[in-house]
mmCIF file of C-alpha atoms and ligand atoms in Angstrom:
data_model
loop_
_atom_site.group_PDB
_atom_site.id
_atom_site.type_symbol
_atom_site.label_atom_id
_atom_site.label_comp_id
_atom_site.label_asym_id
_atom_site.label_seq_id
_atom_site.Cartn_x
_atom_site.Cartn_y
_atom_site.Cartn_z
ATOM 1 C CA MET A 923 -0.453 -0.134 -0.157
ATOM 2 C CA SER A 924 0.954 3.245 -0.741
ATOM 3 C CA GLU A 925 1.889 6.035 2.044
ATOM 4 C CA LYS A 926 -0.710 8.451 -0.031
ATOM 5 C CA GLU A 927 -2.841 5.470 0.051
ATOM 6 C CA ASN A 928 -2.404 4.817 3.935
ATOM 7 C CA ARG A 929 -2.638 8.537 4.898
ATOM 8 C CA LYS A 930 -6.271 8.563 3.167
ATOM 9 C CA MET A 931 -7.247 5.272 5.552
ATOM 10 C CA LYS A 932 -6.171 7.255 8.643
ATOM 11 C CA SER A 933 -9.225 10.056 8.122
ATOM 12 C CA ALA A 934 -12.808 10.007 8.965
ATOM 13 C CA ILE A 935 -15.436 11.651 7.911
ATOM 14 C CA TYR A 936 -18.419 12.557 10.700
ATOM 15 C CA PRO A 937 -21.174 13.461 8.660
ATOM 16 C CA GLY A 938 -24.477 15.441 10.579
ATOM 17 C CA SER A 939 -26.586 18.320 11.124
ATOM 18 C CA PHE A 940 -25.449 18.892 14.307
ATOM 19 C CA ASP A 941 -28.706 20.822 14.747
ATOM 20 C CA PRO A 942 -26.962 22.037 17.647
ATOM 21 C CA LEU A 943 -23.694 19.924 18.688
ATOM 22 C CA THR A 944 -23.918 18.138 22.222
ATOM 23 C CA TYR A 945 -21.863 16.520 24.205
ATOM 24 C CA GLY A 946 -23.328 13.177 22.260
ATOM 25 C CA HIS A 947 -21.154 14.527 19.472
ATOM 26 C CA ILE A 948 -18.293 15.758 20.851
ATOM 27 C CA ASN A 949 -17.764 12.077 22.509
ATOM 28 C CA ILE A 950 -17.820 10.548 19.179
ATOM 29 C CA ILE A 951 -15.366 12.777 17.724
ATOM 30 C CA ASN A 952 -13.036 12.612 20.662
ATOM 31 C CA ARG A 953 -13.020 8.687 20.574
ATOM 32 C CA GLY A 954 -12.965 9.191 16.742
ATOM 33 C CA ARG A 955 -9.864 11.063 17.150
ATOM 34 C CA LYS A 956 -7.725 7.982 19.004
ATOM 35 C CA ILE A 957 -8.206 6.093 16.159
ATOM 36 C CA PHE A 958 -8.159 8.232 13.460
ATOM 37 C CA ASP A 959 -5.056 10.918 12.442
ATOM 38 C CA ARG A 960 -8.240 13.286 11.369
ATOM 39 C CA VAL A 961 -12.031 13.291 12.139
ATOM 40 C CA VAL A 962 -13.684 15.644 9.332
ATOM 41 C CA VAL A 963 -16.518 16.584 11.242
ATOM 42 C CA ALA A 964 -19.264 17.447 7.773
ATOM 43 C CA VAL A 965 -22.294 19.690 8.660
ATOM 44 C CA ALA A 966 -24.550 18.542 6.079
ATOM 45 C CA GLY A 967 -26.515 21.297 4.014
ATOM 46 C CA ASN A 968 -29.193 19.645 2.628
ATOM 47 C CA MET A 969 -30.777 17.824 4.771
ATOM 48 C CA SER A 970 -34.739 17.193 4.195
ATOM 49 C CA LYS A 971 -34.998 18.337 7.755
ATOM 50 C CA ASN A 972 -36.015 21.741 8.434
ATOM 51 C CA THR A 973 -32.805 23.103 11.243
ATOM 52 C CA THR A 974 -32.965 25.487 13.373
ATOM 53 C CA PHE A 975 -29.526 26.627 12.843
ATOM 54 C CA THR A 976 -28.120 27.524 9.363
ATOM 55 C CA ILE A 977 -25.280 25.575 8.035
ATOM 56 C CA ASP A 978 -22.891 28.123 8.436
ATOM 57 C CA GLU A 979 -24.299 29.170 11.827
ATOM 58 C CA ARG A 980 -23.726 25.153 12.793
ATOM 59 C CA ALA A 981 -20.441 25.095 11.247
ATOM 60 C CA ASP A 982 -19.089 27.991 13.486
ATOM 61 C CA ILE A 983 -20.017 26.499 16.572
ATOM 62 C CA ILE A 984 -17.963 23.575 15.802
ATOM 63 C CA LYS A 985 -14.838 25.563 14.657
ATOM 64 C CA GLU A 986 -14.984 27.417 17.432
ATOM 65 C CA LEU A 987 -15.476 24.858 20.076
ATOM 66 C CA PHE A 988 -12.589 22.722 18.075
ATOM 67 C CA ARG A 989 -10.552 25.373 17.585
ATOM 68 C CA GLY A 990 -6.891 24.372 17.919
ATOM 69 C CA VAL A 991 -7.802 20.896 18.103
ATOM 70 C CA LYS A 992 -5.624 18.608 16.478
ATOM 71 C CA GLY A 993 -6.648 16.022 14.502
ATOM 72 C CA VAL A 994 -10.709 17.933 14.359
ATOM 73 C CA GLU A 995 -11.336 19.831 10.924
ATOM 74 C CA VAL A 996 -14.802 21.122 10.359
ATOM 75 C CA VAL A 997 -16.275 21.420 7.288
ATOM 76 C CA SER A 998 -20.048 22.083 5.450
ATOM 77 C CA PHE A 999 -20.775 19.929 2.315
ATOM 78 C CA ARG A 1000 -24.212 20.265 0.177
ATOM 79 C CA GLY A 1001 -24.878 17.354 -1.740
ATOM 80 C CA LEU A 1002 -23.875 13.376 -1.401
ATOM 81 C CA LEU A 1003 -21.833 12.882 1.285
ATOM 82 C CA VAL A 1004 -20.058 10.086 -0.594
ATOM 83 C CA ASN A 1005 -19.532 12.879 -3.801
ATOM 84 C CA TYR A 1006 -17.542 15.237 -1.108
ATOM 85 C CA MET A 1007 -15.641 12.105 0.218
ATOM 86 C CA SER A 1008 -14.202 10.748 -3.219
ATOM 87 C CA ARG A 1009 -13.245 14.639 -3.892
ATOM 88 C CA ARG A 1010 -11.870 14.521 -0.567
ATOM 89 C CA GLY A 1011 -10.084 11.296 -0.537
ATOM 90 C CA ILE A 1012 -11.874 9.944 2.401
ATOM 91 C CA ARG A 1013 -13.266 6.491 2.589
ATOM 92 C CA THR A 1014 -14.965 5.986 6.121
ATOM 93 C CA ILE A 1015 -18.113 7.378 7.847
ATOM 94 C CA LEU A 1016 -18.361 7.734 11.241
ATOM 95 C CA ARG A 1017 -21.621 7.615 12.697
ATOM 96 C CA GLY A 1018 -23.078 7.354 16.753
ATOM 97 C CA LEU A 1019 -25.169 4.701 17.763
ATOM 98 C CA ARG A 1020 -27.807 5.779 20.997
ATOM 99 C CA THR A 1021 -30.635 3.590 20.959
ATOM 100 C CA PHE A 1022 -32.382 0.568 19.342
ATOM 101 C CA SER A 1023 -34.288 3.486 17.318
ATOM 102 C CA ASP A 1024 -31.516 5.107 15.709
ATOM 103 C CA PHE A 1025 -30.445 1.560 13.927
ATOM 104 C CA GLU A 1026 -33.027 1.435 11.139
ATOM 105 C CA TYR A 1027 -32.269 4.688 9.545
ATOM 106 C CA GLU A 1028 -28.317 4.759 10.124
ATOM 107 C CA PHE A 1029 -28.651 0.922 8.332
ATOM 108 C CA GLN A 1030 -30.572 2.852 5.292
ATOM 109 C CA MET A 1031 -27.862 5.165 5.250
ATOM 110 C CA ALA A 1032 -25.094 3.306 5.387
ATOM 111 C CA MET A 1033 -26.578 0.381 2.618
ATOM 112 C CA GLY A 1034 -27.375 3.314 0.323
ATOM 113 C CA ASN A 1035 -24.335 5.234 0.555
ATOM 114 C CA LYS A 1036 -22.750 1.566 0.193
ATOM 115 C CA LYS A 1037 -24.797 1.037 -3.041
ATOM 116 C CA LEU A 1038 -23.333 4.419 -4.431
ATOM 117 C CA ALA A 1039 -19.989 4.093 -3.491
ATOM 118 C CA GLN A 1040 -18.577 0.359 -3.008
ATOM 119 C CA GLU A 1041 -15.214 1.465 -1.683
ATOM 120 C CA VAL A 1042 -16.768 3.713 1.343
ATOM 121 C CA GLU A 1043 -17.185 1.821 4.701
ATOM 122 C CA THR A 1044 -19.420 3.120 7.753
ATOM 123 C CA LEU A 1045 -18.364 2.551 11.148
ATOM 124 C CA PHE A 1046 -20.582 3.259 14.143
ATOM 125 C CA MET A 1047 -19.322 3.674 17.699
ATOM 126 C CA ILE A 1048 -22.263 3.362 20.458
ATOM 127 C CA THR A 1049 -22.530 6.102 22.707
ATOM 128 C CA GLU A 1050 -21.145 6.199 26.325
ATOM 129 C CA GLY A 1051 -24.112 5.810 28.885
ATOM 130 C CA GLU A 1052 -24.396 9.580 30.115
ATOM 131 C CA TYR A 1053 -25.009 10.636 26.522
ATOM 132 C CA SER A 1054 -27.254 7.955 25.510
ATOM 133 C CA TYR A 1055 -30.341 10.081 25.917
ATOM 134 C CA ILE A 1056 -28.725 13.286 24.765
ATOM 135 C CA SER A 1057 -30.298 14.573 21.532
ATOM 136 C CA SER A 1058 -30.520 17.786 19.681
ATOM 137 C CA SER A 1059 -34.367 17.879 19.287
ATOM 138 C CA ILE A 1060 -34.479 17.346 23.135
ATOM 139 C CA ILE A 1061 -32.124 19.790 23.711
ATOM 140 C CA LYS A 1062 -33.906 22.443 21.753
ATOM 141 C CA GLU A 1063 -37.295 21.414 23.697
ATOM 142 C CA ILE A 1064 -35.632 21.397 27.106
ATOM 143 C CA VAL A 1065 -34.089 25.242 26.551
ATOM 144 C CA ALA A 1066 -37.406 26.456 24.454
ATOM 145 C CA LEU A 1067 -39.475 25.286 27.328
ATOM 146 C CA GLY A 1068 -36.836 27.441 30.054
ATOM 147 C CA GLY A 1069 -35.127 24.385 30.872
ATOM 148 C CA SER A 1070 -31.035 24.222 31.387
ATOM 149 C CA ALA A 1071 -29.076 21.791 29.397
ATOM 150 C CA ARG A 1072 -26.115 22.464 31.210
ATOM 151 C CA GLY A 1073 -24.086 18.762 30.908
ATOM 152 C CA MET A 1074 -25.833 18.580 27.796
ATOM 153 C CA VAL A 1075 -24.211 20.864 25.672
ATOM 154 C CA PRO A 1076 -21.363 23.472 25.918
ATOM 155 C CA PRO A 1077 -22.100 26.561 27.385
ATOM 156 C CA LEU A 1078 -21.725 28.275 23.733
ATOM 157 C CA VAL A 1079 -24.281 26.266 22.574
ATOM 158 C CA GLU A 1080 -26.709 26.907 25.000
ATOM 159 C CA LYS A 1081 -25.969 30.585 24.499
ATOM 160 C CA LYS A 1082 -26.622 30.193 21.043
ATOM 161 C CA LEU A 1083 -29.578 28.429 21.228
ATOM 162 C CA ARG A 1084 -30.933 30.889 24.065
ATOM 163 C CA GLU A 1085 -30.198 33.750 21.585
ATOM 164 C CA LYS A 1086 -32.054 32.249 18.614
ATOM 165 C CA LEU A 1087 -34.937 31.488 20.246
ATOM 166 C CA ARG A 1088 -35.368 35.051 21.576
ATOM 167 C CA ALA A 1089 -34.839 36.267 17.933
ATOM 168 C CA GLU A 1090 -37.466 33.635 16.629
ATOM 169 C CA ARG A 1091 -40.106 34.608 19.541
ATOM 170 C CA ALA A 1092 -39.504 38.503 18.554
ATOM 171 C CA ALA A 1093 -39.697 37.509 14.594
ATOM 172 C CA VAL A 1094 -43.219 35.962 15.381
ATOM 173 C CA LYS A 1095 -44.105 38.735 18.170
ATOM 174 C CA ARG A 1096 -43.526 41.250 15.287
ATOM 175 C CA GLY A 1097 -45.405 39.570 12.668
ATOM 176 C CA ARG A 1098 -48.965 39.394 14.762
HETATM 177 P P1 ADP B 2119 -28.640 13.259 11.242
HETATM 178 O O1 ADP B 2119 -29.157 14.407 10.940
HETATM 179 O O2 ADP B 2119 -26.991 13.418 10.341
HETATM 180 O O3 ADP B 2119 -28.447 12.193 11.964
HETATM 181 P P2 ADP B 2119 -27.264 14.573 13.763
HETATM 182 O O4 ADP B 2119 -26.326 15.618 14.207
HETATM 183 O O5 ADP B 2119 -28.944 14.052 14.632
HETATM 184 O O6 ADP B 2119 -27.238 14.273 12.433
HETATM 185 O O7 ADP B 2119 -26.078 12.798 14.024
HETATM 186 C C1 ADP B 2119 -25.299 13.096 13.531
HETATM 187 C C2 ADP B 2119 -24.516 11.736 14.174
HETATM 188 O O8 ADP B 2119 -24.324 11.355 15.620
HETATM 189 C C3 ADP B 2119 -25.655 10.863 14.282
HETATM 190 O O9 ADP B 2119 -24.885 9.395 13.923
HETATM 191 C C4 ADP B 2119 -26.039 10.257 15.623
HETATM 192 O O10 ADP B 2119 -26.448 9.086 15.656
HETATM 193 C C5 ADP B 2119 -25.191 10.247 16.398
HETATM 194 N N1 ADP B 2119 -25.307 10.657 17.488
HETATM 195 C C6 ADP B 2119 -26.308 12.085 17.838
HETATM 196 N N2 ADP B 2119 -26.318 12.086 19.212
HETATM 197 C C7 ADP B 2119 -25.648 11.129 19.267
HETATM 198 C C8 ADP B 2119 -25.116 10.681 21.102
HETATM 199 N N3 ADP B 2119 -26.021 11.709 21.748
HETATM 200 N N4 ADP B 2119 -24.749 9.682 21.291
HETATM 201 C C9 ADP B 2119 -23.872 9.189 20.022
HETATM 202 N N5 ADP B 2119 -24.083 9.429 19.113
HETATM 203 C C10 ADP B 2119 -25.062 10.798 18.633
#
């Protein structure tokens, strides 16, 4: 195996909505860093999901939190993940698994990506106990209802979420 090929194998891409980033995501990134030389956190731009944060806002939060951290690169992409991976020469997708209910969706995505690009492998990392209940949507609900998300997301994320919700409420009021 050439050195170039070898280097490619040591990068993994961790794609997702990250709307917003939680300690559950951070746990996967940090554990991924122990296995791969580089984890490319890839914020997806064209999901069918309606996101709270724009693609740039989601990527900027992650960039700020991982600034200066070796082995983590933050990017955003639109279009098919496998096309982006092919442009970058990355062949491994890293995904996290929380509950059984994650499995079906993850299974379909992994199979779909395999169909699109035979050389691509998806690796799953099981969440660690204390993070198993954390999801971006639960966090948004907690904060929207006035609760604290401490211990579930970094303080920066909670701050940005409060700002966003305040701006959304103000926009609704103005529209009345
Ligand atoms: P997507 O919309 O692509 O599912 P998410 O931001 O919801 O994007 O999740 C990105 C990846 O991180 C998925 O593989 C998801 O299962 C995983 N993930 C999310 N939260 C956790 C968590 N608490 N523990 C482990 N993995 C998680």
